[in-house]
Coordinates of C-alpha atoms in Angstrom, one line a residue:
M1 CA -80.3 13.7 17.3
T2 CA -79.1 16.0 20.1
V3 CA -78.8 14.2 23.4
R4 CA -80.6 15.8 26.3
L5 CA -80.2 14.7 30.0
R6 CA -81.6 16.2 33.1
F7 CA -81.0 16.5 36.7
A8 CA -84.3 16.8 38.7
P9 CA -83.8 17.2 42.4
S10 CA -86.5 18.0 44.9
P11 CA -85.8 21.0 47.2
T12 CA -86.6 19.3 50.5
G13 CA -83.2 19.9 52.2
Y14 CA -79.5 19.7 51.3
L15 CA -78.3 18.4 48.0
H16 CA -77.0 14.8 48.8
I17 CA -73.7 13.8 47.5
G18 CA -75.2 10.7 46.0
G19 CA -77.6 12.8 44.0
V20 CA -74.7 14.9 42.7
R21 CA -73.0 11.7 41.4
T22 CA -76.2 11.1 39.3
A23 CA -76.1 14.7 38.0
L24 CA -72.4 14.3 37.2
Y25 CA -72.9 11.1 35.1
A26 CA -75.7 12.9 33.2
W27 CA -73.5 16.1 32.9
L28 CA -70.5 14.1 31.6
Y29 CA -72.5 12.3 29.0
A30 CA -74.2 15.4 27.7
R31 CA -70.8 17.1 27.4
Q32 CA -69.2 14.3 25.8
R33 CA -71.8 14.0 23.1
G34 CA -72.2 17.6 22.6
G35 CA -75.7 17.5 24.0
E36 CA -77.6 19.6 26.5
F37 CA -78.0 19.3 30.3
V38 CA -81.3 20.4 32.0
L39 CA -81.9 21.4 35.5
R40 CA -85.4 21.3 36.7
I41 CA -86.8 21.6 40.3
E42 CA -89.4 18.9 41.3
D43 CA -91.1 21.0 44.0
T44 CA -94.6 19.6 44.0
D45 CA -94.1 18.4 47.6
V46 CA -95.5 21.7 48.9
A47 CA -95.2 20.6 52.7
R48 CA -91.6 20.1 52.6
N49 CA -90.2 22.5 49.8
S50 CA -88.5 25.6 50.7
D51 CA -86.8 28.6 48.8
E52 CA -83.7 28.0 50.9
A53 CA -83.4 24.4 49.6
I54 CA -83.8 25.6 46.1
Q55 CA -81.0 28.1 46.5
I56 CA -78.9 25.4 48.0
I57 CA -79.3 23.3 44.8
Y58 CA -78.2 26.4 42.8
D59 CA -75.3 27.0 45.0
S60 CA -74.1 23.4 45.1
M61 CA -74.2 22.9 41.3
R62 CA -72.4 26.2 40.7
W63 CA -69.7 25.3 43.1
L64 CA -69.2 22.1 41.5
G65 CA -69.1 23.7 38.1
L66 CA -71.9 21.5 36.7
D67 CA -73.3 24.1 34.5
W68 CA -76.8 23.7 32.8
D69 CA -78.0 24.7 29.4
E70 CA -81.7 25.0 30.3
G71 CA -83.4 25.6 33.5
P72 CA -83.5 28.2 36.3
E73 CA -81.6 31.4 35.6
V74 CA -80.7 30.4 32.0
G75 CA -83.6 32.3 30.3
G76 CA -84.5 32.0 26.8
P77 CA -87.6 30.2 25.6
H78 CA -87.0 27.3 27.9
G79 CA -87.1 27.4 31.8
P80 CA -87.1 28.2 34.5
Y81 CA -88.1 24.7 35.3
Q82 CA -90.1 24.3 38.5
Q83 CA -93.0 21.7 38.5
S84 CA -95.1 24.0 40.7
E85 CA -95.2 26.4 37.6
R86 CA -96.2 23.6 35.1
L87 CA -99.5 22.4 36.7
A88 CA -101.6 23.4 33.7
L89 CA -99.3 21.2 31.6
Y90 CA -99.9 18.2 33.7
R91 CA -103.8 18.8 33.7
E92 CA -103.6 19.0 30.0
H93 CA -101.8 15.8 29.4
A94 CA -103.9 14.0 32.0
E95 CA -107.1 15.2 29.8
R96 CA -105.4 13.8 26.8
L97 CA -105.1 10.5 28.3
I98 CA -108.6 10.5 29.5
E99 CA -109.9 11.5 26.0
S100 CA -107.8 8.7 24.4
G101 CA -109.2 6.1 26.9
H102 CA -105.8 5.5 28.7
A103 CA -106.9 7.1 31.8
Y104 CA -110.0 7.8 33.9
R105 CA -111.4 9.8 36.7
C106 CA -111.6 7.9 39.9
Y107 CA -114.1 9.0 42.6
A108 CA -113.2 6.2 45.0
T109 CA -112.9 7.4 48.5
T110 CA -110.0 6.7 50.8
E111 CA -112.4 4.6 53.1
E112 CA -113.3 2.5 49.9
I113 CA -109.9 1.8 49.0
Q114 CA -108.9 0.7 52.6
A115 CA -111.9 -1.5 52.6
A116 CA -110.8 -3.2 49.5
R117 CA -107.4 -3.6 50.9
K118 CA -108.8 -5.1 54.0
A119 CA -110.9 -7.6 52.1
W120 CA -107.8 -8.7 50.0
E121 CA -105.6 -9.2 53.1
E122 CA -108.3 -11.2 54.8
A123 CA -108.4 -13.5 51.8
H124 CA -105.0 -13.6 50.5
G125 CA -102.7 -12.2 53.3
H126 CA -100.5 -9.2 53.4
G127 CA -98.8 -8.1 50.1
G128 CA -99.9 -8.2 46.5
F129 CA -102.9 -5.9 46.8
R130 CA -103.8 -4.0 43.6
F131 CA -106.7 -1.7 43.6
R132 CA -109.2 -2.2 41.0
S133 CA -111.4 0.9 40.8
P134 CA -115.0 0.6 39.9
W135 CA -114.6 3.8 37.9
R136 CA -112.1 2.2 35.4
D137 CA -114.7 1.9 32.6
R138 CA -117.2 4.5 33.7
T139 CA -117.6 7.8 32.0
D140 CA -120.5 9.2 34.1
G141 CA -118.5 11.1 36.7
D142 CA -118.8 14.8 37.1
P143 CA -115.5 16.5 36.5
E144 CA -116.5 19.1 39.1
V145 CA -116.5 16.6 42.0
P146 CA -113.3 15.9 43.7
H147 CA -111.4 12.9 42.1
V148 CA -108.1 11.6 41.2
V149 CA -106.9 10.7 37.6
R150 CA -105.6 7.1 37.3
F151 CA -104.0 5.4 34.4
K152 CA -105.4 2.1 32.9
A153 CA -102.5 -0.2 33.5
P154 CA -102.5 -3.4 31.4
S155 CA -102.7 -6.6 33.5
E156 CA -101.0 -9.0 30.9
G157 CA -97.6 -9.2 29.3
E158 CA -94.7 -7.3 30.6
T159 CA -93.0 -4.0 30.3
G160 CA -89.2 -3.9 29.9
W161 CA -86.2 -1.9 28.5
D162 CA -82.5 -2.2 28.0
D163 CA -80.9 -0.4 30.7
L164 CA -77.7 1.3 30.1
V165 CA -76.2 0.0 33.2
Y166 CA -78.2 -3.1 34.2
G167 CA -78.9 -4.4 30.8
P168 CA -82.4 -6.0 29.9
I169 CA -85.0 -5.5 32.6
A170 CA -88.6 -6.4 32.5
Y171 CA -91.6 -6.2 34.9
P172 CA -94.8 -8.3 34.7
N173 CA -97.8 -6.0 34.0
A174 CA -99.7 -8.0 36.5
E175 CA -97.7 -6.3 39.2
Q176 CA -99.0 -2.9 38.2
Q177 CA -102.1 -1.3 39.4
D178 CA -104.1 1.7 37.9
F179 CA -101.6 4.2 39.3
V180 CA -102.6 7.8 40.1
L181 CA -101.5 10.5 37.7
L182 CA -103.1 13.6 39.3
R183 CA -104.2 14.0 43.1
Q184 CA -107.4 15.6 43.9
N185 CA -105.6 18.9 44.4
G186 CA -104.3 18.7 40.9
L187 CA -100.8 18.1 41.8
P188 CA -99.0 15.3 39.8
L189 CA -97.5 12.1 41.4
Y190 CA -93.9 11.6 40.8
N191 CA -94.3 9.2 37.8
F192 CA -96.6 11.5 35.9
G193 CA -94.9 14.8 36.6
A194 CA -91.6 13.3 35.7
F195 CA -92.9 11.7 32.5
V196 CA -94.7 14.8 31.3
D197 CA -91.5 16.9 31.9
D198 CA -89.3 14.5 30.2
L199 CA -91.7 14.1 27.3
T200 CA -92.1 17.9 26.8
M201 CA -88.4 18.7 27.3
G202 CA -87.3 16.1 24.8
I203 CA -85.1 14.3 27.3
T204 CA -83.3 11.4 25.5
H205 CA -81.6 9.8 28.5
V206 CA -83.0 9.6 32.1
T207 CA -80.3 9.0 34.7
R208 CA -81.2 8.2 38.3
G209 CA -80.7 5.9 41.3
D210 CA -81.7 2.2 41.1
D211 CA -84.4 2.8 43.7
H212 CA -86.3 4.3 40.8
L213 CA -86.2 0.9 38.9
V214 CA -89.9 0.4 39.9
N215 CA -91.0 3.8 38.4
T216 CA -89.7 2.9 34.9
P217 CA -92.4 0.6 33.9
P218 CA -95.2 3.1 34.6
Q219 CA -93.4 5.7 32.7
I220 CA -92.7 3.5 29.7
L221 CA -96.5 2.9 29.7
L222 CA -97.2 6.3 29.6
Y223 CA -94.9 6.9 26.6
R224 CA -96.6 4.1 24.8
A225 CA -100.0 5.8 25.5
F226 CA -98.9 8.9 23.9
G227 CA -97.4 7.0 20.9
A228 CA -93.9 8.5 21.9
E229 CA -90.6 6.6 22.1
P230 CA -89.3 6.2 25.6
P231 CA -85.9 7.7 26.5
C232 CA -82.9 5.5 27.3
F233 CA -82.5 4.7 31.2
A234 CA -79.6 4.4 33.2
H235 CA -80.1 3.3 36.8
L236 CA -77.2 3.7 39.1
P237 CA -76.7 1.6 42.3
M238 CA -76.8 3.4 45.7
V239 CA -73.7 5.0 47.1
L240 CA -73.1 3.1 50.3
G241 CA -71.4 3.9 53.7
P242 CA -68.2 1.9 54.6
D243 CA -70.6 -0.5 56.4
G244 CA -72.4 -1.4 53.3
K245 CA -75.5 0.5 54.3
K246 CA -77.1 3.6 52.7
L247 CA -74.6 6.4 53.1
S248 CA -75.7 8.8 55.8
K249 CA -74.5 11.5 58.0
R250 CA -73.0 9.0 60.5
H251 CA -70.5 7.9 57.8
A252 CA -69.4 11.3 56.4
A253 CA -70.5 14.6 55.2
V254 CA -73.3 13.9 52.7
A255 CA -74.4 17.6 51.8
V256 CA -72.5 19.0 48.9
L257 CA -71.9 22.4 50.5
E258 CA -70.3 20.7 53.6
Y259 CA -67.4 19.7 51.4
R260 CA -67.1 23.4 50.1
D261 CA -67.0 24.6 53.8
L262 CA -64.5 21.8 54.7
G263 CA -62.1 23.1 52.1
Y264 CA -62.5 20.7 49.4
V265 CA -61.9 21.7 45.7
P266 CA -64.7 20.9 43.4
D267 CA -62.6 18.8 40.8
G268 CA -61.5 16.6 43.7
V269 CA -65.0 15.9 44.7
L270 CA -66.2 15.2 41.1
N271 CA -63.2 12.9 40.5
Y272 CA -63.9 10.9 43.5
L273 CA -67.6 10.7 42.8
A274 CA -67.0 9.6 39.1
R275 CA -64.9 6.8 40.4
L276 CA -67.6 5.8 43.0
G277 CA -69.4 3.4 40.6
W278 CA -67.4 3.9 37.2
S279 CA -63.9 2.7 36.4
H280 CA -61.5 3.3 33.6
G281 CA -58.8 0.6 34.2
D282 CA -56.8 1.2 37.4
D283 CA -56.8 5.0 36.8
E284 CA -57.8 7.0 39.8
I285 CA -57.0 10.7 39.1
F286 CA -58.8 12.4 36.2
T287 CA -59.1 15.9 35.2
R288 CA -62.6 17.1 34.4
A289 CA -61.8 17.2 30.7
E290 CA -60.6 13.4 30.9
L291 CA -63.8 12.5 32.7
I292 CA -65.8 13.9 29.8
E293 CA -63.6 12.1 27.3
K294 CA -63.6 8.6 28.9
F295 CA -66.9 8.4 30.5
D296 CA -68.9 5.3 29.4
W297 CA -72.0 3.8 30.7
S298 CA -70.8 0.3 30.0
A299 CA -68.1 0.8 32.8
C300 CA -70.6 1.6 35.5
G301 CA -70.8 -1.1 38.1
R302 CA -74.1 -2.8 39.0
T303 CA -73.5 -3.0 42.7
G304 CA -73.3 -0.4 45.3
S305 CA -70.0 1.5 45.8
R306 CA -68.8 2.1 49.3
Y307 CA -67.7 5.5 50.4
D308 CA -64.1 5.5 51.4
V309 CA -62.9 8.8 53.3
K310 CA -59.3 8.0 52.8
K311 CA -59.6 7.4 49.1
L312 CA -61.4 10.6 48.9
A313 CA -58.7 12.5 50.8
H314 CA -56.1 11.0 48.4
V315 CA -58.1 12.1 45.2
Q316 CA -58.9 15.4 46.8
G317 CA -55.3 16.1 47.8
A318 CA -54.1 15.3 44.3
H319 CA -56.4 18.0 42.7
L320 CA -55.5 20.6 45.3
R321 CA -51.7 20.1 44.6
V322 CA -52.1 20.5 40.9
L323 CA -53.7 24.1 41.2
T324 CA -51.3 27.1 40.7
N325 CA -50.2 28.9 43.7
E326 CA -52.1 31.9 42.4
A327 CA -55.3 30.0 42.1
L328 CA -54.9 28.5 45.6
A329 CA -54.1 31.8 47.0
G330 CA -57.6 33.1 46.1
L331 CA -59.2 30.0 47.3
V332 CA -57.6 29.9 50.7
V333 CA -58.2 33.6 51.7
P334 CA -61.7 32.8 53.2
F335 CA -60.3 30.0 55.2
L336 CA -57.5 32.3 56.5
A337 CA -60.1 34.7 57.5
Q338 CA -61.9 32.2 59.5
R339 CA -58.7 31.9 61.6
G340 CA -58.7 35.7 62.1
L341 CA -56.1 36.3 59.5
E342 CA -56.9 39.0 56.9
V343 CA -54.7 38.4 53.9
A344 CA -55.3 39.8 50.4
P345 CA -55.2 37.2 47.5
G346 CA -52.6 39.1 45.6
D347 CA -50.3 39.3 48.6
P348 CA -47.0 38.1 47.2
R349 CA -46.0 36.5 50.6
L350 CA -49.1 34.4 50.4
V351 CA -48.3 33.1 46.8
A352 CA -44.7 32.4 47.8
A353 CA -45.7 30.6 51.1
I354 CA -48.1 28.2 49.3
E355 CA -45.6 26.2 47.3
P356 CA -43.9 24.5 50.2
V357 CA -47.1 24.4 52.4
K358 CA -49.4 22.7 49.9
L359 CA -47.3 19.6 49.7
R360 CA -48.6 18.6 53.1
A361 CA -52.2 19.8 52.6
T362 CA -55.2 17.8 51.6
T363 CA -58.0 20.5 51.8
L364 CA -57.9 24.3 51.8
V365 CA -58.5 24.1 55.6
D366 CA -55.3 22.3 55.9
L367 CA -53.5 24.8 53.7
A368 CA -54.9 27.7 55.8
E369 CA -53.5 25.9 58.9
G370 CA -50.2 25.4 57.3
L371 CA -50.0 29.2 56.2
D372 CA -51.2 30.3 59.6
Y373 CA -47.8 31.2 61.2
F374 CA -46.6 33.2 58.2
F375 CA -49.3 35.8 58.8
R376 CA -50.1 35.7 62.5
A377 CA -48.6 38.6 64.6
D378 CA -45.3 37.5 66.4
D379 CA -46.9 38.0 69.8
A380 CA -49.8 35.8 68.9
L381 CA -48.0 32.9 67.4
V382 CA -49.6 29.6 68.5
F383 CA -47.2 27.1 69.8
D384 CA -47.5 23.4 69.6
E385 CA -46.9 22.9 73.5
K386 CA -45.4 19.5 73.1
G387 CA -43.0 20.8 70.6
A388 CA -42.1 23.8 72.6
K389 CA -41.5 22.0 75.8
K390 CA -39.2 19.5 73.9
F391 CA -37.0 22.0 71.9
L392 CA -37.4 25.4 73.5
V393 CA -35.2 24.5 76.6
P394 CA -32.5 26.6 78.2
E395 CA -29.6 25.0 76.3
A396 CA -31.3 26.1 73.0
A397 CA -31.5 29.9 74.1
P398 CA -27.8 30.8 73.3
L399 CA -28.1 28.9 69.9
L400 CA -31.0 30.9 69.0
E401 CA -29.5 34.0 69.8
A402 CA -26.3 33.3 67.9
F403 CA -28.4 32.2 64.9
A404 CA -30.4 35.4 65.1
S405 CA -27.0 37.4 65.0
L406 CA -25.8 35.4 62.1
V407 CA -29.1 36.0 60.1
E408 CA -28.8 39.7 60.8
S409 CA -25.4 40.0 59.6
T410 CA -25.5 37.6 56.6
A411 CA -27.0 38.5 53.2
F412 CA -30.6 37.5 53.3
E413 CA -30.6 34.8 50.6
A414 CA -31.0 31.0 51.2
E415 CA -27.8 30.0 49.8
A416 CA -25.8 32.4 51.7
L417 CA -27.7 31.8 54.9
E418 CA -27.0 28.0 54.6
A419 CA -23.4 28.5 53.9
A420 CA -22.9 30.9 56.8
T421 CA -24.8 28.6 59.3
T422 CA -23.0 25.5 58.1
A423 CA -19.7 27.1 58.7
W424 CA -20.5 28.3 62.1
L425 CA -22.0 24.9 63.3
E426 CA -18.8 22.9 61.8
R427 CA -16.6 25.6 63.5
D428 CA -18.1 25.2 66.9
G429 CA -18.9 21.4 66.6
I430 CA -22.6 21.9 66.9
A431 CA -25.0 19.3 65.3
I432 CA -27.5 20.9 62.8
K433 CA -30.4 19.1 64.6
N434 CA -29.6 20.9 67.8
L435 CA -30.4 24.3 66.1
A436 CA -33.0 23.3 63.4
Q437 CA -35.7 22.1 65.5
P438 CA -35.6 24.9 68.2
A439 CA -35.3 27.5 65.3
R440 CA -38.2 25.9 63.5
V441 CA -40.4 25.9 66.6
A442 CA -39.3 29.4 67.6
M443 CA -40.3 30.8 64.0
T444 CA -43.4 28.7 63.3
G445 CA -44.7 27.3 66.6
R446 CA -44.7 23.8 65.2
T447 CA -42.3 21.0 64.6
A448 CA -43.2 20.5 60.9
S449 CA -42.6 23.2 58.5
P450 CA -41.0 23.9 55.1
G451 CA -37.1 23.9 55.3
L452 CA -35.1 26.1 57.7
Y453 CA -33.7 28.5 55.3
E454 CA -36.9 28.5 53.1
T455 CA -39.0 29.4 56.3
L456 CA -36.4 32.2 56.9
I457 CA -37.0 33.8 53.4
L458 CA -40.7 33.3 53.5
L459 CA -41.0 35.1 56.9
G460 CA -38.6 38.0 56.0
R461 CA -35.7 39.0 58.0
D462 CA -37.3 41.3 60.5
R463 CA -40.1 38.7 61.4
A464 CA -37.5 36.0 61.5
L465 CA -35.2 37.7 63.8
S466 CA -38.0 38.9 66.0
R467 CA -39.4 35.2 66.4
L468 CA -35.9 33.8 66.8
R469 CA -35.2 36.1 69.7
R470 CA -38.7 35.7 71.3
G471 CA -38.0 31.9 71.1
A472 CA -34.7 32.4 72.9
E473 CA -36.5 34.3 75.7
R474 CA -39.1 31.4 75.9
A475 CA -36.3 28.8 76.1
R476 CA -34.4 30.6 78.7
G477 CA -37.4 30.8 80.9
A478 CA -38.5 27.2 80.4

């Protein structure tokens, strides 16, 4: 049997990072088992849906590399999957349930339901109300009169399943009421729409947050009413903030595309999300291929995992630094452009400069910041004022001028420059620290950079000389 899993977000805003973790686990299992991953858009909440939000879902999934086999823009006999385009299918399945005696048309008004609730609460207190429709066993209603379609839920026994994460779970049927399948306007409620979609798409495994645990019994009852085998269910605990409460914007970025804009790389985000509720020994860093190979439902935790910004940064940085310099050059260009620096991805200076700079970078924003001084005009170099005040002092001016003359007259190779500089400093009894930091600040504007001679080579002779002499002028005027 081919395993088929789905991700079914609602287009009501940004794509939440917690939802992406759900999609990731489904995607990993589908890829591991040679199965299929389906994307569908649950867009029946007309008041809150937007085309922009749908596009955000597509852009987020593409950026993360969570490709789908069926769904929007894949084509073929299946998809695109948007619930708003499948309303006839829901009506058809509702009619089949009515014909088989598992559902009925309910003409009870909102006022009648509220009156029944009030009577219950007066007799029994708040909580526990289950609406018992007077239309449950009637067949004399007019289909042309506004009505909802309700499922005839059993009131005895229990409905349970063996959850892939939580293990055996069962709910008493007495807790169920005759839940609504279709509203008066013909739109399906969540449980019915999801059930019909999963049934007709042949979904074998349903992965979702554990806030959907209460939705599973009604859906299992619907499968039984159709004489169909329910899929396997995997319910995942919530992603929590550092304070143990539901992850929100006050804790960290929660929209997927925010991470893209902050300069994260997709594999770093996915690696961290995979480990946020799943473990494989003490291993922390995984390639995408390793996640596919090692993922296992039994290793998913049953309690909420707390989002840790520092751990995310550690994982993200590890993934950034394993990318080739050529790959990083292509990725960092837009972030350099945001700083007003137009650099071509294939610029050999860019590729060369990345190697020493990426060792200090966690994100592409960090990388762009570290590369800034290599590509900024000499007269526009941005100085760390504290560093400049400390190191570009009058006594540093003659050292910078002498160093510039040495660089100008020495073969422009790191080893030759180092040898000539060492000989000069030893001859004149000058400590390397008295030259290195003023020269670093003069050439880069900052106190931390690649090594002195590496920086010279990366800048090139002409730019290095220009900056050293500008630094001497600034030091003399300090």
